[in-house]
C-alpha cells in the first residue's frame, strides 16, 4: 500500500512556523490581520469561514469577520471592500465564494487591492503566477505543492497530469508544476482517452469534482496521487475524486479525503496573509 500523505500533520507544522513568525512580528510592533467577508447563508461557506477564524486564532492573527445578508447589493459590498483596502489593520482580504447570483465575483475580486488579495485571484496576481514572479499563490495549489514536497520526490522531469482546468485549482496547479520543471498535461471533459493520459502520470492531481471517478485503471504503478476533490458518495459520506481503496495499492503516496489537501488550503491562506503583512510593513 502507498504511504498516506498526512495533510493535517503537515498543515499543523506549517501553522506552527507561521505562529513563530507572527510572535516575532508582534515583538516588532506589527500585528497581522485577516478580514473575511461572507454574503448569504451558504452552509459550506459558513464552515469554511469558521475554520479560517480558528486558524487565525491558532497562529496569532487578528480576525475580522463580516457576515452580510443575502440581499446585500454589489455597491454595498464594494464599499466594504474599499474600506478594508484602506484599513492598515487589515493585511489580507478574502471574500468567500460563491457569492449570491446577483453579485459579480470578478467585479468584487478585481476591486480587492492586489497586495491584500491573499486568495491570489486578482488578475495582477494571476499574471505574476504565470511568469513565476509571485508574492501569493492560490491556496489549494500551493497546499498541493507542499504535500508533494513532503514525499521527497522531485517534480523536475516527472510526468505530471492535472485533471480539471478551473481558474482556482487546475490552471494555477499546472503552472506551479511547470515552474518546478514538471512535464505537465492538463486534462478536462474534452480530453480523449483520459485513462491512458492519467496512466502516464508520475504525479497525478485530480480536481474535477466527481466522486471516486479516478479508479486504479487511471493510475500508473508507483504514482503520487493528490486528491483535491471534496464530494459525497452514494451514502452521503465525504470522499474525493479518487477511489482511495481501489488506488491505494498502486500509488507510492496518496492523500486521503478528508485529511489531505483540505487542511493545507487554510494553512496556505495563513502563509499568504503573513507574507502580505510583511510586505506592507517593509519587512520583505
Coordinates of C-alpha atoms in Angstrom, one line a residue:
X1 CA 0.0 0.0 0.0
X2 CA 1.1 3.5 -0.8
X3 CA 2.1 5.9 2.0
X4 CA -0.7 8.2 3.2
X5 CA 0.3 11.9 3.0
X6 CA -1.0 13.4 6.2
X7 CA -2.3 16.8 5.4
X8 CA -3.4 17.5 8.9
X9 CA 0.1 17.0 10.3
X10 CA 1.9 18.9 7.5
X11 CA -0.6 21.8 7.9
X12 CA 0.0 21.9 11.6
X13 CA 3.8 22.1 11.0
X14 CA 3.2 25.0 8.6
X15 CA 1.0 26.8 11.0
X16 CA 3.4 26.3 13.9
X17 CA 6.1 28.1 11.8
X18 CA 3.7 30.9 11.0
X19 CA 2.8 31.3 14.7
X20 CA 6.5 31.7 15.5
X21 CA 7.0 34.4 12.8
X22 CA 3.8 36.1 13.9
X23 CA 5.0 36.3 17.5
X24 CA 8.3 37.7 16.3
X25 CA 6.5 40.4 14.3
X26 CA 4.4 41.3 17.4
X27 CA 7.6 42.0 19.2
X28 CA 8.4 44.5 16.5
X29 CA 5.0 46.1 16.9
X30 CA 3.5 44.5 13.8
X31 CA 0.2 42.7 14.1
X32 CA -1.3 40.6 11.3
X33 CA -4.9 40.9 10.4
X34 CA -7.2 39.0 8.0
X35 CA -10.6 40.2 7.0
X36 CA -13.1 37.5 5.8
X37 CA -16.4 38.6 4.1
X38 CA -19.3 36.2 3.7
X39 CA -22.5 37.1 2.0
X40 CA -25.6 35.0 2.5
X41 CA -26.3 31.7 4.3
X42 CA -24.4 29.0 2.3
X43 CA -23.7 26.3 4.9
X44 CA -20.4 25.1 3.4
X45 CA -19.2 28.7 3.3
X46 CA -20.1 29.2 6.9
X47 CA -18.0 26.1 7.8
X48 CA -15.0 27.5 5.8
X49 CA -15.2 30.9 7.4
X50 CA -15.3 29.3 10.9
X51 CA -12.3 27.2 10.1
X52 CA -10.4 30.3 8.9
X53 CA -11.3 32.1 12.1
X54 CA -9.9 29.2 14.2
X55 CA -6.8 29.1 12.1
X56 CA -6.2 32.8 12.7
X57 CA -6.5 32.2 16.5
X58 CA -4.1 29.4 16.3
X59 CA -1.3 31.4 14.5
X60 CA -1.9 34.6 16.4
X61 CA -3.6 36.7 13.7
X62 CA -6.4 39.3 14.3
X63 CA -9.5 38.0 12.6
X64 CA -12.1 40.4 11.2
X65 CA -15.3 38.8 10.1
X66 CA -18.1 40.5 8.1
X67 CA -21.3 38.5 7.6
X68 CA -23.6 40.2 5.2
X69 CA -27.2 39.4 4.3
X70 CA -28.2 37.6 1.1
X71 CA -29.8 40.9 -0.2
X72 CA -26.5 42.9 0.0
X73 CA -26.1 44.9 -3.1
X74 CA -22.9 45.0 -5.2
X75 CA -22.5 48.7 -4.3
X76 CA -22.6 47.8 -0.6
X77 CA -20.1 45.0 -0.9
X78 CA -17.7 47.2 -3.0
X79 CA -18.0 49.9 -0.3
X80 CA -16.9 47.3 2.3
X81 CA -14.0 46.1 0.1
X82 CA -12.9 49.7 -0.3
X83 CA -13.0 50.3 3.4
X84 CA -10.9 47.2 4.1
X85 CA -8.4 48.1 1.3
X86 CA -7.8 51.3 3.2
X87 CA -7.6 49.8 6.7
X88 CA -4.0 49.5 7.8
X89 CA -5.0 46.8 10.4
X90 CA -6.2 44.6 7.6
X91 CA -3.3 42.9 5.7
X92 CA -5.4 40.3 3.8
X93 CA -8.9 40.4 2.4
X94 CA -10.9 37.3 1.5
X95 CA -14.4 37.4 0.1
X96 CA -15.8 33.9 0.5
X97 CA -17.0 32.3 -2.8
X98 CA -19.5 31.5 -4.2
X99 CA -21.4 34.8 -3.9
X100 CA -25.2 35.1 -4.4
X101 CA -26.1 35.1 -8.1
X102 CA -26.9 38.8 -8.2
X103 CA -23.3 39.7 -7.3
X104 CA -20.4 39.5 -9.8
X105 CA -17.4 37.6 -8.5
X106 CA -15.0 39.1 -10.9
X107 CA -16.0 42.7 -10.2
X108 CA -15.6 42.1 -6.4
X109 CA -12.2 40.3 -6.8
X110 CA -10.9 42.9 -9.2
X111 CA -11.6 45.6 -6.6
X112 CA -9.6 44.0 -3.8
X113 CA -6.1 45.5 -3.6
X114 CA -3.7 43.2 -5.2
X115 CA -1.3 43.3 -2.3
X116 CA -4.2 42.3 0.1
X117 CA -5.5 39.6 -2.2
X118 CA -4.5 36.6 -0.1
X119 CA -6.6 34.2 -2.3
X120 CA -4.4 35.2 -5.3
X121 CA -7.4 35.6 -7.6
X122 CA -6.8 39.2 -8.7
X123 CA -5.7 39.4 -12.4
X124 CA -2.4 41.0 -11.3
X125 CA -1.6 38.1 -9.0
X126 CA -2.7 35.6 -11.7
X127 CA -0.4 37.2 -14.2
X128 CA 2.5 37.1 -11.7
X129 CA 2.0 33.3 -11.2
X130 CA 2.2 32.8 -15.0
X131 CA 5.6 34.4 -15.2
X132 CA 6.8 32.9 -11.9
X133 CA 7.3 36.3 -10.1
X134 CA 4.6 35.9 -7.5
X135 CA 4.1 37.0 -3.9
X136 CA 1.0 34.9 -3.3
X137 CA -0.1 31.6 -4.6
X138 CA -3.7 30.3 -4.8
X139 CA -4.1 28.4 -1.5
X140 CA -5.2 25.0 -2.7
X141 CA -2.5 24.6 -5.4
X142 CA 0.2 25.9 -3.0
X143 CA -1.0 23.3 -0.5
X144 CA -0.7 20.6 -3.1
X145 CA 2.9 21.5 -3.8
X146 CA 3.7 21.3 0.0
X147 CA 2.2 17.8 0.1
X148 CA 4.2 16.7 -3.0
X149 CA 7.4 18.2 -1.4
X150 CA 6.7 16.3 1.8
X151 CA 7.2 13.0 -0.1
X152 CA 10.8 14.0 -1.0
X153 CA 10.0 13.3 -4.7
X154 CA 11.4 15.8 -7.1
X155 CA 8.9 17.3 -9.6
X156 CA 11.6 18.1 -12.1
X157 CA 11.4 15.8 -15.1
X158 CA 8.3 14.0 -13.9
X159 CA 5.2 13.4 -16.0
X160 CA 2.5 15.4 -14.2
X161 CA -1.2 15.1 -15.0
X162 CA -3.7 17.6 -13.7
X163 CA -7.4 16.6 -14.1
X164 CA -9.5 19.8 -14.1
X165 CA -8.9 23.2 -15.6
X166 CA -10.6 25.6 -13.2
X167 CA -9.1 29.1 -12.5
X168 CA -8.9 28.3 -8.8
X169 CA -7.1 24.9 -8.9
X170 CA -6.4 23.3 -12.3
X171 CA -4.8 26.2 -14.2
X172 CA -2.5 27.5 -11.4
X173 CA -1.7 23.9 -10.3
X174 CA -0.4 23.3 -13.8
X175 CA 1.7 26.4 -13.7
X176 CA 3.3 25.5 -10.3
X177 CA 4.3 22.1 -11.5
X178 CA 5.7 23.7 -14.7
X179 CA 7.7 26.2 -12.6
X180 CA 9.4 23.2 -10.9
X181 CA 10.2 21.7 -14.4
X182 CA 7.5 19.0 -14.4
X183 CA 6.2 17.9 -17.8
X184 CA 2.5 18.9 -17.4
X185 CA -0.6 17.7 -19.1
X186 CA -3.9 19.4 -18.2
X187 CA -7.0 17.2 -18.7
X188 CA -10.7 18.2 -18.9
X189 CA -14.0 17.0 -20.2
X190 CA -12.9 17.0 -23.8
X191 CA -9.7 15.0 -23.2
X192 CA -9.6 11.9 -25.3
X193 CA -8.8 8.6 -23.6
X194 CA -8.4 10.2 -20.1
X195 CA -7.4 6.8 -18.6
X196 CA -4.5 6.5 -20.9
X197 CA -3.3 10.0 -20.2
X198 CA -3.6 9.6 -16.5
X199 CA -1.7 6.3 -16.6
X200 CA 1.4 8.2 -17.8
X201 CA 1.5 10.3 -14.7
X202 CA 4.3 10.1 -12.1
X203 CA 2.3 12.8 -10.3
X204 CA -1.5 12.8 -10.7
X205 CA -3.6 15.6 -9.3
X206 CA -7.3 15.3 -9.6
X207 CA -9.5 18.5 -9.1
X208 CA -12.5 17.6 -11.2
X209 CA -15.3 17.3 -8.5
X210 CA -16.7 13.9 -9.4
X211 CA -16.9 11.3 -6.6
X212 CA -14.5 8.4 -6.9
X213 CA -14.0 9.0 -10.7
X214 CA -10.3 8.1 -10.6
X215 CA -10.0 4.3 -10.2
X216 CA -6.9 2.1 -10.4
X217 CA -7.4 1.9 -14.2
X218 CA -6.2 5.6 -14.3
X219 CA -3.1 5.1 -12.2
X220 CA 0.4 4.1 -13.0
X221 CA 2.3 1.8 -10.6
X222 CA 4.2 4.0 -8.1
X223 CA 2.4 7.3 -8.9
X224 CA 2.0 10.1 -6.4
X225 CA -1.8 10.7 -6.2
X226 CA -3.1 14.1 -4.9
X227 CA -6.9 14.2 -4.5
X228 CA -8.3 17.8 -4.4
X229 CA -11.9 16.6 -4.7
X230 CA -14.5 17.2 -2.0
X231 CA -17.6 15.2 -2.8
X232 CA -20.2 13.0 -1.2
X233 CA -20.6 9.3 -2.2
X234 CA -23.8 7.4 -2.6
X235 CA -24.1 7.1 1.2
X236 CA -23.6 10.8 1.8
X237 CA -20.1 10.2 3.1
X238 CA -17.3 12.7 2.3
X239 CA -15.0 11.4 -0.4
X240 CA -12.6 12.7 -3.1
X241 CA -12.3 12.3 -6.8
X242 CA -10.1 9.3 -6.3
X243 CA -11.4 5.9 -5.3
X244 CA -9.0 5.6 -2.4
X245 CA -9.5 1.9 -1.6
X246 CA -9.1 1.0 -5.3
X247 CA -6.0 3.1 -5.9
X248 CA -4.0 3.0 -2.7
X249 CA -2.1 -0.2 -3.5
X250 CA -0.9 1.1 -6.9
X251 CA 0.3 4.5 -5.5
X252 CA 3.6 5.2 -3.9
X253 CA 2.0 8.1 -2.0
X254 CA -1.7 9.1 -1.8
X255 CA -3.7 11.8 0.0
X256 CA -6.9 10.9 1.9
X257 CA -10.2 12.7 1.9
X258 CA -10.8 14.2 4.4
X259 CA -7.4 15.0 5.9
X260 CA -5.3 15.5 2.8
X261 CA -5.5 18.7 0.7
X262 CA -8.2 20.4 2.8
X263 CA -6.2 21.4 5.9
X264 CA -3.4 22.6 3.6
X265 CA -5.6 25.2 1.9
X266 CA -6.2 27.1 5.1
X267 CA -2.5 26.8 6.1
X268 CA -1.5 28.4 2.8
X269 CA -4.0 31.2 3.4
X270 CA -2.3 31.9 6.7
X271 CA 1.1 31.9 5.0
X272 CA -0.2 34.4 2.3
X273 CA -1.6 36.7 5.0
X274 CA 1.7 36.7 6.8
X275 CA 3.6 37.5 3.6
X276 CA 1.1 40.4 2.9
X277 CA 1.7 41.8 6.4
X278 CA 5.5 41.6 5.9
X279 CA 5.3 43.3 2.5
X280 CA 3.0 46.1 3.7
X281 CA 5.3 46.8 6.6
X282 CA 8.5 46.8 4.5
X283 CA 9.9 43.6 6.2
X284 CA 10.2 41.6 2.9

